[in-house]
PDB file of C-alpha atoms in Angstrom:
ATOM      1  CA  ASP A 125      22.403-237.354 149.474  1.00 53.00           C
ATOM      2  CA  GLY A 126      20.810-239.164 146.658  1.00 52.00           C
ATOM      3  CA  GLY A 127      17.668-237.142 147.274  1.00 53.00           C
ATOM      4  CA  ASP A 128      19.199-233.888 146.067  1.00 55.00           C
ATOM      5  CA  VAL A 129      18.092-232.625 142.641  1.00 50.00           C
ATOM      6  CA  PRO A 130      20.889-231.388 140.340  1.00 52.00           C
ATOM      7  CA  ALA A 131      20.970-227.678 139.707  1.00 51.00           C
ATOM      8  CA  ASP A 132      20.805-228.216 135.949  1.00 52.00           C
ATOM      9  CA  ALA A 133      17.632-230.216 136.329  1.00 48.00           C
ATOM     10  CA  ASP A 134      15.977-227.367 138.250  1.00 51.00           C
ATOM     11  CA  SER A 135      17.037-224.882 135.581  1.00 49.00           C
ATOM     12  CA  ASN A 136      15.703-226.946 132.677  1.00 51.00           C
ATOM     13  CA  SER A 137      12.484-227.650 134.481  1.00 48.00           C
ATOM     14  CA  GLY A 138      11.842-223.956 135.013  1.00 49.00           C
ATOM     15  CA  ALA A 139      12.545-223.171 131.364  1.00 48.00           C
ATOM     16  CA  ASP A 140      10.081-225.780 130.177  1.00 51.00           C
ATOM     17  CA  ASP A 141       7.401-224.448 132.482  1.00 51.00           C
ATOM     18  CA  THR A 142       7.682-220.873 131.204  1.00 49.00           C
ATOM     19  CA  ALA A 143       8.066-221.586 127.454  1.00 49.00           C
ATOM     20  CA  PRO A 144       4.371-222.140 126.685  1.00 49.00           C
ATOM     21  CA  ALA A 145       3.435-219.012 128.579  1.00 49.00           C
ATOM     22  CA  GLU A 146       5.953-216.938 126.602  1.00 50.00           C
ATOM     23  CA  GLU A 147       4.641-218.284 123.286  1.00 52.00           C
ATOM     24  CA  GLY A 148       1.136-217.385 124.340  1.00 50.00           C
ATOM     25  CA  GLU A 149       2.230-213.873 125.217  1.00 48.00           C
ATOM     26  CA  VAL A 150       3.871-213.449 121.781  1.00 44.00           C
ATOM     27  CA  LYS A 151       0.708-214.571 120.005  1.00 47.00           C
ATOM     28  CA  ASP A 152      -1.411-212.230 122.091  1.00 45.00           C
ATOM     29  CA  THR A 153       0.947-209.346 121.310  1.00 44.00           C
ATOM     30  CA  GLU A 154       0.846-210.058 117.565  1.00 47.00           C
ATOM     31  CA  SER A 155      -2.931-210.302 117.656  1.00 44.00           C
ATOM     32  CA  SER A 156      -3.202-207.018 119.512  1.00 45.00           C
ATOM     33  CA  ALA A 157      -0.838-205.306 117.092  1.00 46.00           C
ATOM     34  CA  GLU A 158      -2.809-206.628 114.128  1.00 50.00           C
ATOM     35  CA  GLY A 159      -6.055-205.377 115.598  1.00 50.00           C
ATOM     36  CA  ALA A 160      -4.559-201.999 116.407  1.00 50.00           C
ATOM     37  CA  LYS A 161      -3.618-201.261 112.804  1.00 59.00           C
ATOM     38  CA  ASN A 162      -7.005-199.723 112.138  1.00 61.00           C
ATOM     39  CA  ASP A 163      -7.271-198.003 115.510  1.00 67.00           C
ATOM     40  CA  THR A 164      -6.782-194.274 115.990  1.00 72.00           C
ATOM     41  CA  ILE A 165      -6.238-192.111 119.046  1.00 71.00           C
ATOM     42  CA  LEU A 166      -9.674-190.524 118.883  1.00 71.00           C
ATOM     43  CA  GLY A 167     -11.500-193.278 117.063  1.00 65.00           C
ATOM     44  CA  GLY A 168     -10.569-195.991 119.507  1.00 64.00           C
ATOM     45  CA  LYS A 169     -11.108-199.602 118.595  1.00 64.00           C
ATOM     46  CA  SER A 170     -12.354-200.038 115.042  1.00 63.00           C
ATOM     47  CA  THR A 171     -14.258-202.909 113.512  1.00 61.00           C
ATOM     48  CA  PRO A 172     -13.576-203.634 109.817  1.00 64.00           C
ATOM     49  CA  ASN A 173     -16.613-203.288 107.569  1.00 84.00           C
ATOM     50  CA  VAL A 174     -15.428-205.098 104.459  1.00 90.00           C
ATOM     51  CA  PRO A 175     -18.271-205.942 102.045  1.00 91.00           C
ATOM     52  CA  ASP A 176     -18.510-209.256 100.221  1.00 89.00           C
ATOM     53  CA  ALA A 177     -18.554-207.361  96.916  1.00 91.00           C
ATOM     54  CA  TYR A 178     -17.867-203.735  95.988  1.00 92.00           C
ATOM     55  CA  ASP A 179     -20.033-201.537  93.776  1.00 92.00           C
ATOM     56  CA  PHE A 180     -18.361-198.654  91.944  1.00 92.00           C
ATOM     57  CA  LYS A 181     -21.143-197.805  89.478  1.00 90.00           C
ATOM     58  CA  SER A 182     -21.930-194.554  91.293  1.00 89.00           C
ATOM     59  CA  ILE A 183     -18.575-192.976  90.376  1.00 90.00           C
ATOM     60  CA  VAL A 184     -18.545-193.902  86.686  1.00 87.00           C
ATOM     61  CA  PRO A 185     -18.859-190.696  84.598  1.00 82.00           C
ATOM     62  CA  GLU A 186     -21.860-190.362  82.310  1.00 83.00           C
ATOM     63  CA  GLY A 187     -21.201-191.853  78.922  1.00 83.00           C
ATOM     64  CA  MET A 188     -18.491-194.212  80.166  1.00 83.00           C
ATOM     65  CA  THR A 189     -19.089-197.967  80.173  1.00 89.00           C
ATOM     66  CA  TYR A 190     -18.822-199.714  83.536  1.00 88.00           C
ATOM     67  CA  ASP A 191     -16.085-202.354  83.310  1.00 90.00           C
ATOM     68  CA  GLU A 192     -17.216-205.258  85.484  1.00 91.00           C
ATOM     69  CA  GLN A 193     -13.925-207.120  85.125  1.00 92.00           C
ATOM     70  CA  SER A 194     -11.769-204.171  86.179  1.00 91.00           C
ATOM     71  CA  ALA A 195     -14.151-203.373  89.028  1.00 92.00           C
ATOM     72  CA  ALA A 196     -13.934-206.952  90.299  1.00 93.00           C
ATOM     73  CA  ALA A 197     -10.128-206.916  90.099  1.00 94.00           C
ATOM     74  CA  PHE A 198      -9.924-203.684  92.089  1.00 93.00           C
ATOM     75  CA  GLY A 199     -12.495-205.090  94.516  1.00 93.00           C
ATOM     76  CA  ASP A 200     -10.160-207.998  95.265  1.00 94.00           C
ATOM     77  CA  VAL A 201      -7.349-205.570  96.046  1.00 94.00           C
ATOM     78  CA  ALA A 202      -9.629-203.461  98.242  1.00 92.00           C
ATOM     79  CA  LYS A 203     -10.814-206.529 100.141  1.00 92.00           C
ATOM     80  CA  LYS A 204      -7.240-207.648 100.848  1.00 92.00           C
ATOM     81  CA  ALA A 205      -6.507-204.152 102.130  1.00 91.00           C
ATOM     82  CA  GLY A 206      -9.544-204.350 104.397  1.00 91.00           C
ATOM     83  CA  LEU A 207     -11.238-201.320 102.861  1.00 92.00           C
ATOM     84  CA  SER A 208     -14.878-200.526 103.445  1.00 92.00           C
ATOM     85  CA  GLN A 209     -17.168-199.668 100.524  1.00 93.00           C
ATOM     86  CA  GLU A 210     -16.747-195.961 101.253  1.00 93.00           C
ATOM     87  CA  GLN A 211     -12.958-196.162 101.462  1.00 93.00           C
ATOM     88  CA  ALA A 212     -12.680-198.242  98.297  1.00 92.00           C
ATOM     89  CA  THR A 213     -14.983-195.831  96.460  1.00 92.00           C
ATOM     90  CA  MET A 214     -12.825-192.870  97.482  1.00 94.00           C
ATOM     91  CA  VAL A 215      -9.673-194.585  96.215  1.00 93.00           C
ATOM     92  CA  ALA A 216     -11.346-195.651  92.963  1.00 92.00           C
ATOM     93  CA  SER A 217     -12.753-192.156  92.424  1.00 92.00           C
ATOM     94  CA  TYR A 218      -9.317-190.606  92.828  1.00 93.00           C
ATOM     95  CA  GLY A 219      -7.851-193.127  90.398  1.00 91.00           C
ATOM     96  CA  MET A 220     -10.488-192.328  87.784  1.00 89.00           C
ATOM     97  CA  GLN A 221      -9.931-188.591  88.190  1.00 90.00           C
ATOM     98  CA  TYR A 222      -6.195-189.064  87.747  1.00 92.00           C
ATOM     99  CA  MET A 223      -6.749-191.228  84.663  1.00 89.00           C
ATOM    100  CA  GLN A 224      -9.091-188.588  83.213  1.00 89.00           C
ATOM    101  CA  GLN A 225      -6.429-185.930  83.749  1.00 94.00           C
ATOM    102  CA  VAL A 226      -3.939-188.064  81.831  1.00 95.00           C
ATOM    103  CA  VAL A 227      -6.415-188.528  78.971  1.00 92.00           C
ATOM    104  CA  ASP A 228      -7.218-184.796  78.903  1.00 94.00           C
ATOM    105  CA  ALA A 229      -3.512-183.940  78.809  1.00 96.00           C
ATOM    106  CA  ALA A 230      -2.932-186.351  75.919  1.00 96.00           C
ATOM    107  CA  THR A 231      -5.923-184.953  74.021  1.00 95.00           C
ATOM    108  CA  LYS A 232      -4.711-181.390  74.524  1.00 96.00           C
ATOM    109  CA  ALA A 233      -1.250-182.350  73.282  1.00 96.00           C
ATOM    110  CA  VAL A 234      -2.748-183.739  70.061  1.00 95.00           C
ATOM    111  CA  GLN A 235      -4.919-180.657  69.579  1.00 95.00           C
ATOM    112  CA  ASP A 236      -1.944-178.359  70.168  1.00 96.00           C
ATOM    113  CA  THR A 237       0.095-180.273  67.594  1.00 96.00           C
ATOM    114  CA  GLN A 238      -2.674-180.014  65.004  1.00 95.00           C
ATOM    115  CA  ALA A 239      -2.962-176.282  65.688  1.00 95.00           C
ATOM    116  CA  GLU A 240       0.786-175.951  65.100  1.00 97.00           C
ATOM    117  CA  TRP A 241       0.395-177.748  61.760  1.00 96.00           C
ATOM    118  CA  ALA A 242      -2.325-175.283  60.746  1.00 95.00           C
ATOM    119  CA  GLN A 243      -0.151-172.305  61.649  1.00 96.00           C
ATOM    120  CA  GLU A 244       2.787-173.813  59.787  1.00 96.00           C
ATOM    121  CA  ALA A 245       0.595-174.212  56.690  1.00 96.00           C
ATOM    122  CA  ARG A 246      -0.471-170.553  56.873  1.00 96.00           C
ATOM    123  CA  ASP A 247       3.116-169.399  57.307  1.00 96.00           C
ATOM    124  CA  THR A 248       4.427-171.621  54.508  1.00 96.00           C
ATOM    125  CA  LEU A 249       1.764-170.734  51.943  1.00 95.00           C
ATOM    126  CA  GLY A 250       1.744-167.075  52.897  1.00 95.00           C
ATOM    127  CA  GLY A 251      -0.234-164.880  50.512  1.00 95.00           C
ATOM    128  CA  GLN A 252      -1.257-167.896  48.428  1.00 95.00           C
ATOM    129  CA  PHE A 253      -2.941-169.591  51.383  1.00 95.00           C
ATOM    130  CA  ASP A 254      -6.563-168.855  50.425  1.00 95.00           C
ATOM    131  CA  ALA A 255      -6.075-169.744  46.756  1.00 94.00           C
ATOM    132  CA  VAL A 256      -4.250-172.992  47.523  1.00 95.00           C
ATOM    133  CA  VAL A 257      -6.838-174.023  50.113  1.00 95.00           C
ATOM    134  CA  ALA A 258      -9.649-173.345  47.614  1.00 94.00           C
ATOM    135  CA  LYS A 259      -8.003-175.671  45.092  1.00 94.00           C
ATOM    136  CA  ALA A 260      -7.342-178.213  47.844  1.00 95.00           C
ATOM    137  CA  ALA A 261     -11.014-178.154  48.852  1.00 94.00           C
ATOM    138  CA  ALA A 262     -12.022-178.878  45.256  1.00 93.00           C
ATOM    139  CA  GLY A 263      -9.606-181.791  45.120  1.00 94.00           C
ATOM    140  CA  ARG A 264     -10.804-183.080  48.479  1.00 95.00           C
ATOM    141  CA  ASP A 265     -14.449-182.980  47.397  1.00 94.00           C
ATOM    142  CA  ALA A 266     -13.628-184.850  44.190  1.00 92.00           C
ATOM    143  CA  LEU A 267     -11.826-187.611  46.064  1.00 93.00           C
ATOM    144  CA  ALA A 268     -14.383-187.728  48.882  1.00 94.00           C
ATOM    145  CA  ALA A 269     -17.043-188.628  46.318  1.00 92.00           C
ATOM    146  CA  LYS A 270     -15.047-191.767  45.573  1.00 92.00           C
ATOM    147  CA  VAL A 271     -13.601-192.351  49.051  1.00 94.00           C
ATOM    148  CA  PRO A 272     -16.319-192.182  51.727  1.00 93.00           C
ATOM    149  CA  GLY A 273     -15.021-190.984  55.069  1.00 95.00           C
ATOM    150  CA  LEU A 274     -12.066-189.108  53.584  1.00 95.00           C
ATOM    151  CA  THR A 275     -13.094-185.748  55.044  1.00 94.00           C
ATOM    152  CA  GLN A 276     -13.728-187.335  58.440  1.00 95.00           C
ATOM    153  CA  MET A 277     -10.281-188.920  58.362  1.00 96.00           C
ATOM    154  CA  LEU A 278      -8.646-185.585  57.544  1.00 95.00           C
ATOM    155  CA  ASN A 279     -10.356-184.016  60.555  1.00 94.00           C
ATOM    156  CA  GLU A 280      -9.884-186.848  63.051  1.00 93.00           C
ATOM    157  CA  THR A 281      -6.182-187.312  62.329  1.00 94.00           C
ATOM    158  CA  GLY A 282      -5.473-183.623  61.850  1.00 94.00           C
ATOM    159  CA  ALA A 283      -3.980-184.413  58.443  1.00 95.00           C
ATOM    160  CA  GLY A 284      -6.205-181.709  56.981  1.00 95.00           C
ATOM    161  CA  ASN A 285      -3.939-179.141  58.644  1.00 96.00           C
ATOM    162  CA  ARG A 286      -0.713-180.524  57.193  1.00 96.00           C
ATOM    163  CA  VAL A 287       0.730-178.310  54.482  1.00 96.00           C
ATOM    164  CA  GLU A 288       1.777-181.432  52.570  1.00 96.00           C
ATOM    165  CA  MET A 289      -1.811-182.705  52.470  1.00 96.00           C
ATOM    166  CA  ILE A 290      -3.118-179.269  51.479  1.00 96.00           C
ATOM    167  CA  ARG A 291      -0.663-179.131  48.580  1.00 96.00           C
ATOM    168  CA  LEU A 292      -1.545-182.678  47.536  1.00 96.00           C
ATOM    169  CA  MET A 293      -5.250-181.903  47.445  1.00 95.00           C
ATOM    170  CA  ALA A 294      -4.531-178.629  45.644  1.00 95.00           C
ATOM    171  CA  ALA A 295      -2.663-180.598  42.981  1.00 94.00           C
ATOM    172  CA  VAL A 296      -5.756-182.766  42.541  1.00 93.00           C
ATOM    173  CA  GLY A 297      -7.863-179.618  42.386  1.00 92.00           C
ATOM    174  CA  GLU A 298      -5.613-178.290  39.620  1.00 90.00           C
ATOM    175  CA  LEU A 299      -6.668-181.246  37.499  1.00 87.00           C
ATOM    176  CA  ILE A 300     -10.313-180.304  37.808  1.00 79.00           C
ATOM    177  CA  GLY A 301     -11.376-177.518  35.434  1.00 61.00           C
ATOM    178  CA  GLU A 302     -13.979-174.897  36.178  1.00 51.00           C
ATOM    179  CA  ASP A 303     -16.380-176.705  33.842  1.00 44.00           C
ATOM    180  CA  GLY A 304     -15.911-179.958  35.689  1.00 53.00           C
ATOM    181  CA  GLY A 305     -13.614-181.468  33.062  1.00 50.00           C
ATOM    182  CA  LEU A 306     -10.134-182.791  33.672  1.00 49.00           C
ATOM    183  CA  ARG A 307      -7.246-180.561  32.643  1.00 47.00           C
ATOM    184  CA  SER A 308      -4.727-182.335  30.468  1.00 45.00           C
ATOM    185  CA  ALA A 309      -1.052-182.240  31.219  1.00 41.00           C
ATOM    186  CA  GLN A 310      -0.718-180.451  27.886  1.00 40.00           C
ATOM    187  CA  ALA A 311      -2.791-177.301  27.470  1.00 44.00           C
ATOM    188  CA  GLY A 312      -5.550-177.685  24.883  1.00 42.00           C
ATOM    189  CA  ALA A 313      -5.439-181.491  24.822  1.00 39.00           C
ATOM    190  CA  GLU A 314      -8.929-182.935  24.535  1.00 40.00           C
ATOM    191  CA  LYS A 315      -8.290-186.521  25.576  1.00 44.00           C
ATOM    192  CA  SER A 316      -8.794-187.258  29.270  1.00 45.00           C
ATOM    193  CA  ILE A 317      -6.359-189.436  31.189  1.00 45.00           C
ATOM    194  CA  TYR A 318      -9.461-190.835  32.950  1.00 47.00           C
ATOM    195  CA  PRO A 319     -11.797-191.494  29.982  1.00 53.00           C
ATOM    196  CA  ASN A 320     -14.285-193.456  32.089  1.00 54.00           C
ATOM    197  CA  THR A 321     -14.670-190.808  34.795  1.00 50.00           C
ATOM    198  CA  ASP A 322     -17.423-188.208  34.610  1.00 55.00           C
ATOM    199  CA  PHE A 323     -15.822-185.252  36.389  1.00 44.00           C
ATOM    200  CA  LYS A 324     -18.948-183.151  35.840  1.00 52.00           C
ATOM    201  CA  ARG A 325     -20.311-184.892  38.896  1.00 53.00           C
ATOM    202  CA  TYR A 326     -17.782-183.016  41.025  1.00 45.00           C
ATOM    203  CA  SER A 327     -18.583-179.503  39.810  1.00 47.00           C
TER     204      SER A 327
END
């Protein structure tokens, strides 16, 4: 019987016939799974509402500059994640709140440290605190007349609370007499070590 078809031929033929159908089923399954990612039990089928561009200006705190470059970079991430404007805004808002908490914590840490310096200065100087600070203030004022921004620097950096800085300024204040003249290293000496400086301006 030359008309008989070999069993192997029948088997291969059947496999070839079903292969395309199986591939199609796999693609359909993957597509369904991809579409179901955003589905919920109660919400049912969802349709992505991804904007062409995101706008986060509404969540920027007053006084803070809106960073277009950072907003665009986050917008790219949000678009890849398939986030709507509302979803992206919620995520961005949380991120800004977290960042603000970090900044507030860092600021508080600096303020606490400066407060510790002030307490250390009071403890170290003890009963002489007021007198030393008075001399330091005189020295500070004398230098501030020549160095604009000195007082601001002492406040911004907290250096004005350091006992070392207080003593340094007090030493400068010691050089300034009550009459505005400069005290000599030797009592009673009339010659100034700064002959060209009019210290009366600082009285």
